Amino acid sequence: IRYFMLIPEAAQLVLQAGLMGRGGEIYVLDMGEPVKIVDLARDMIRLSGFTEEEIRIVFTGLRPGEKLFEELLADGEHTLPTPHPKLRIARAQAALSADALAELRGWLEGAPQNEAAVKRRLAQLVPEYRPQQSS
């Protein structure tokens, strides 16, 4: 599933968010309804005058860093309205404490020797963090 938006509309919304911002806000753009890539492929085949029998859709799997779904907000986050109907402000559940950040900084300084431990600790501190599997 992906969201699609025209570049001029996206640029206009980014500029609007910049004008509204007071400092530290995270804006979420209303990008319309999500589109399934397979539905997009089927539409493109049909609009080109072909059938799915003539142009086969091949599922190749995910490439490194790709996701099945675009997640605009993490679990536990919600948005607040703004004066602009297509812009919202994201509200995080909670930020990391100063102690947690200091601990994380210490872990990261030792990262070359403790990469697996750093990833485990990051997953504990940030529940949405999903480390990429090494190949």
PDB file of C-alpha atoms in Angstrom:
ATOM      1  CA  ILE A   1       0.000   0.000   0.000  1.00  0.00           C
ATOM      2  CA  ARG A   2       1.323   3.419  -0.969  1.00  0.00           C
ATOM      3  CA  TYR A   3       0.090   6.995  -0.943  1.00  0.00           C
ATOM      4  CA  PHE A   4       0.345   9.135  -4.053  1.00  0.00           C
ATOM      5  CA  MET A   5       0.254  12.907  -4.265  1.00  0.00           C
ATOM      6  CA  LEU A   6       1.055  15.397  -7.003  1.00  0.00           C
ATOM      7  CA  ILE A   7       4.376  17.178  -6.445  1.00  0.00           C
ATOM      8  CA  PRO A   8       2.871  20.706  -6.623  1.00  0.00           C
ATOM      9  CA  GLU A   9       0.248  19.789  -3.994  1.00  0.00           C
ATOM     10  CA  ALA A  10       2.864  18.211  -1.711  1.00  0.00           C
ATOM     11  CA  ALA A  11       5.170  21.235  -2.096  1.00  0.00           C
ATOM     12  CA  GLN A  12       2.301  23.618  -1.312  1.00  0.00           C
ATOM     13  CA  LEU A  13       1.407  21.661   1.852  1.00  0.00           C
ATOM     14  CA  VAL A  14       5.043  21.633   3.000  1.00  0.00           C
ATOM     15  CA  LEU A  15       5.215  25.409   2.531  1.00  0.00           C
ATOM     16  CA  GLN A  16       1.924  25.847   4.421  1.00  0.00           C
ATOM     17  CA  ALA A  17       3.277  23.710   7.285  1.00  0.00           C
ATOM     18  CA  GLY A  18       6.410  25.865   7.363  1.00  0.00           C
ATOM     19  CA  LEU A  19       4.303  28.999   7.704  1.00  0.00           C
ATOM     20  CA  MET A  20       2.205  27.491  10.509  1.00  0.00           C
ATOM     21  CA  GLY A  21       5.098  26.017  12.467  1.00  0.00           C
ATOM     22  CA  ARG A  22       6.060  27.578  15.756  1.00  0.00           C
ATOM     23  CA  GLY A  23       8.887  25.155  16.486  1.00  0.00           C
ATOM     24  CA  GLY A  24       9.090  21.424  17.069  1.00  0.00           C
ATOM     25  CA  GLU A  25       5.820  20.374  15.440  1.00  0.00           C
ATOM     26  CA  ILE A  26       5.669  17.345  13.200  1.00  0.00           C
ATOM     27  CA  TYR A  27       3.139  17.837  10.424  1.00  0.00           C
ATOM     28  CA  VAL A  28       1.332  14.988   8.680  1.00  0.00           C
ATOM     29  CA  LEU A  29      -0.010  15.639   5.190  1.00  0.00           C
ATOM     30  CA  ASP A  30      -3.407  14.291   4.169  1.00  0.00           C
ATOM     31  CA  MET A  31      -2.355  12.325   1.106  1.00  0.00           C
ATOM     32  CA  GLY A  32      -5.752  10.870   0.309  1.00  0.00           C
ATOM     33  CA  GLU A  33      -6.628   7.204   0.149  1.00  0.00           C
ATOM     34  CA  PRO A  34      -3.865   4.574   0.057  1.00  0.00           C
ATOM     35  CA  VAL A  35      -3.429   2.590  -3.162  1.00  0.00           C
ATOM     36  CA  LYS A  36      -2.555  -1.095  -3.381  1.00  0.00           C
ATOM     37  CA  ILE A  37       0.367  -1.476  -5.782  1.00  0.00           C
ATOM     38  CA  VAL A  38      -1.184  -4.605  -7.310  1.00  0.00           C
ATOM     39  CA  ASP A  39      -4.358  -2.616  -8.088  1.00  0.00           C
ATOM     40  CA  LEU A  40      -2.233   0.123  -9.663  1.00  0.00           C
ATOM     41  CA  ALA A  41      -0.439  -2.495 -11.800  1.00  0.00           C
ATOM     42  CA  ARG A  42      -3.770  -4.006 -12.914  1.00  0.00           C
ATOM     43  CA  ASP A  43      -5.117  -0.560 -13.825  1.00  0.00           C
ATOM     44  CA  MET A  44      -1.962   0.268 -15.814  1.00  0.00           C
ATOM     45  CA  ILE A  45      -2.213  -3.023 -17.738  1.00  0.00           C
ATOM     46  CA  ARG A  46      -5.896  -2.432 -18.520  1.00  0.00           C
ATOM     47  CA  LEU A  47      -5.380   1.228 -19.483  1.00  0.00           C
ATOM     48  CA  SER A  48      -2.593   0.136 -21.854  1.00  0.00           C
ATOM     49  CA  GLY A  49      -5.103  -2.055 -23.687  1.00  0.00           C
ATOM     50  CA  PHE A  50      -3.808  -5.383 -22.415  1.00  0.00           C
ATOM     51  CA  THR A  51      -5.114  -8.116 -20.140  1.00  0.00           C
ATOM     52  CA  GLU A  52      -3.437  -9.716 -17.140  1.00  0.00           C
ATOM     53  CA  GLU A  53      -2.962 -12.825 -19.284  1.00  0.00           C
ATOM     54  CA  GLU A  54      -0.903 -10.758 -21.753  1.00  0.00           C
ATOM     55  CA  ILE A  55       1.145  -8.920 -19.134  1.00  0.00           C
ATOM     56  CA  ARG A  56       1.813 -11.005 -16.086  1.00  0.00           C
ATOM     57  CA  ILE A  57       2.216  -9.420 -12.652  1.00  0.00           C
ATOM     58  CA  VAL A  58       5.238 -10.910 -10.873  1.00  0.00           C
ATOM     59  CA  PHE A  59       5.590 -10.610  -7.097  1.00  0.00           C
ATOM     60  CA  THR A  60       9.318 -10.354  -6.406  1.00  0.00           C
ATOM     61  CA  GLY A  61       9.239  -9.796  -2.647  1.00  0.00           C
ATOM     62  CA  LEU A  62      10.608  -6.944  -0.618  1.00  0.00           C
ATOM     63  CA  ARG A  63      13.986  -5.368  -1.305  1.00  0.00           C
ATOM     64  CA  PRO A  64      16.210  -4.280   1.587  1.00  0.00           C
ATOM     65  CA  GLY A  65      14.582  -1.366   3.382  1.00  0.00           C
ATOM     66  CA  GLU A  66      11.203  -1.766   1.671  1.00  0.00           C
ATOM     67  CA  LYS A  67       7.982  -2.116   3.645  1.00  0.00           C
ATOM     68  CA  LEU A  68       4.611  -3.560   2.724  1.00  0.00           C
ATOM     69  CA  PHE A  69       2.780  -0.594   4.232  1.00  0.00           C
ATOM     70  CA  GLU A  70       3.560   3.091   4.618  1.00  0.00           C
ATOM     71  CA  GLU A  71       2.901   4.008   8.213  1.00  0.00           C
ATOM     72  CA  LEU A  72       2.348   7.709   8.675  1.00  0.00           C
ATOM     73  CA  LEU A  73       2.043   7.427  12.456  1.00  0.00           C
ATOM     74  CA  ALA A  74       3.479   5.022  15.006  1.00  0.00           C
ATOM     75  CA  ASP A  75       1.271   3.052  17.366  1.00  0.00           C
ATOM     76  CA  GLY A  76       0.014   5.304  20.127  1.00  0.00           C
ATOM     77  CA  GLU A  77       0.384   8.489  18.086  1.00  0.00           C
ATOM     78  CA  HIS A  78      -2.546  10.627  17.049  1.00  0.00           C
ATOM     79  CA  THR A  79      -2.999  13.918  15.228  1.00  0.00           C
ATOM     80  CA  LEU A  80      -4.480  17.285  16.033  1.00  0.00           C
ATOM     81  CA  PRO A  81      -6.243  19.514  13.492  1.00  0.00           C
ATOM     82  CA  THR A  82      -4.731  22.694  12.054  1.00  0.00           C
ATOM     83  CA  PRO A  83      -6.448  25.587  10.258  1.00  0.00           C
ATOM     84  CA  HIS A  84      -5.570  23.828   6.958  1.00  0.00           C
ATOM     85  CA  PRO A  85      -7.850  20.842   6.203  1.00  0.00           C
ATOM     86  CA  LYS A  86      -5.034  18.768   4.649  1.00  0.00           C
ATOM     87  CA  LEU A  87      -2.456  19.326   7.418  1.00  0.00           C
ATOM     88  CA  ARG A  88      -2.465  17.791  10.883  1.00  0.00           C
ATOM     89  CA  ILE A  89       0.035  17.898  13.755  1.00  0.00           C
ATOM     90  CA  ALA A  90       1.344  14.542  14.999  1.00  0.00           C
ATOM     91  CA  ARG A  91       1.406  14.014  18.742  1.00  0.00           C
ATOM     92  CA  ALA A  92       3.797  11.359  20.003  1.00  0.00           C
ATOM     93  CA  GLN A  93       2.877   9.219  22.973  1.00  0.00           C
ATOM     94  CA  ALA A  94       6.002  10.147  24.939  1.00  0.00           C
ATOM     95  CA  ALA A  95       9.562  11.251  24.295  1.00  0.00           C
ATOM     96  CA  LEU A  96      12.615   9.462  25.648  1.00  0.00           C
ATOM     97  CA  SER A  97      13.758  10.737  29.016  1.00  0.00           C
ATOM     98  CA  ALA A  98      17.121  12.464  29.449  1.00  0.00           C
ATOM     99  CA  ASP A  99      18.364   9.368  31.331  1.00  0.00           C
ATOM    100  CA  ALA A 100      17.304   7.066  28.486  1.00  0.00           C
ATOM    101  CA  LEU A 101      19.021   9.322  25.943  1.00  0.00           C
ATOM    102  CA  ALA A 102      22.227   9.393  28.032  1.00  0.00           C
ATOM    103  CA  GLU A 103      22.141   5.606  28.335  1.00  0.00           C
ATOM    104  CA  LEU A 104      21.581   5.262  24.596  1.00  0.00           C
ATOM    105  CA  ARG A 105      24.485   7.621  23.856  1.00  0.00           C
ATOM    106  CA  GLY A 106      26.738   5.413  25.995  1.00  0.00           C
ATOM    107  CA  TRP A 107      25.557   2.301  24.169  1.00  0.00           C
ATOM    108  CA  LEU A 108      26.124   3.935  20.776  1.00  0.00           C
ATOM    109  CA  GLU A 109      29.683   4.928  21.663  1.00  0.00           C
ATOM    110  CA  GLY A 110      30.392   1.216  22.158  1.00  0.00           C
ATOM    111  CA  ALA A 111      28.394   0.211  19.059  1.00  0.00           C
ATOM    112  CA  PRO A 112      31.224  -1.382  17.026  1.00  0.00           C
ATOM    113  CA  GLN A 113      31.691  -4.042  19.723  1.00  0.00           C
ATOM    114  CA  ASN A 114      28.040  -4.332  20.804  1.00  0.00           C
ATOM    115  CA  GLU A 115      25.876  -3.910  17.682  1.00  0.00           C
ATOM    116  CA  ALA A 116      23.426  -6.668  18.683  1.00  0.00           C
ATOM    117  CA  ALA A 117      23.109  -5.271  22.218  1.00  0.00           C
ATOM    118  CA  VAL A 118      22.493  -1.749  20.878  1.00  0.00           C
ATOM    119  CA  LYS A 119      19.729  -3.047  18.584  1.00  0.00           C
ATOM    120  CA  ARG A 120      18.107  -4.940  21.474  1.00  0.00           C
ATOM    121  CA  ARG A 121      18.190  -1.850  23.693  1.00  0.00           C
ATOM    122  CA  LEU A 122      16.828   0.376  20.922  1.00  0.00           C
ATOM    123  CA  ALA A 123      13.938  -2.053  20.464  1.00  0.00           C
ATOM    124  CA  GLN A 124      13.202  -1.780  24.196  1.00  0.00           C
ATOM    125  CA  LEU A 125      13.327   2.034  24.219  1.00  0.00           C
ATOM    126  CA  VAL A 126      11.486   2.530  20.925  1.00  0.00           C
ATOM    127  CA  PRO A 127       8.832  -0.187  20.487  1.00  0.00           C
ATOM    128  CA  GLU A 128       8.276   0.735  16.811  1.00  0.00           C
ATOM    129  CA  TYR A 129      11.959   0.109  15.961  1.00  0.00           C
ATOM    130  CA  ARG A 130      12.398  -2.988  13.806  1.00  0.00           C
ATOM    131  CA  PRO A 131      16.069  -3.663  13.044  1.00  0.00           C
ATOM    132  CA  GLN A 132      16.810  -4.850   9.527  1.00  0.00           C
ATOM    133  CA  GLN A 133      18.006  -8.441   9.438  1.00  0.00           C
ATOM    134  CA  SER A 134      21.663  -8.786   8.446  1.00  0.00           C
ATOM    135  CA  SER A 135      22.296 -10.986   5.434  1.00  0.00           C
TER     136      SER A 135
END
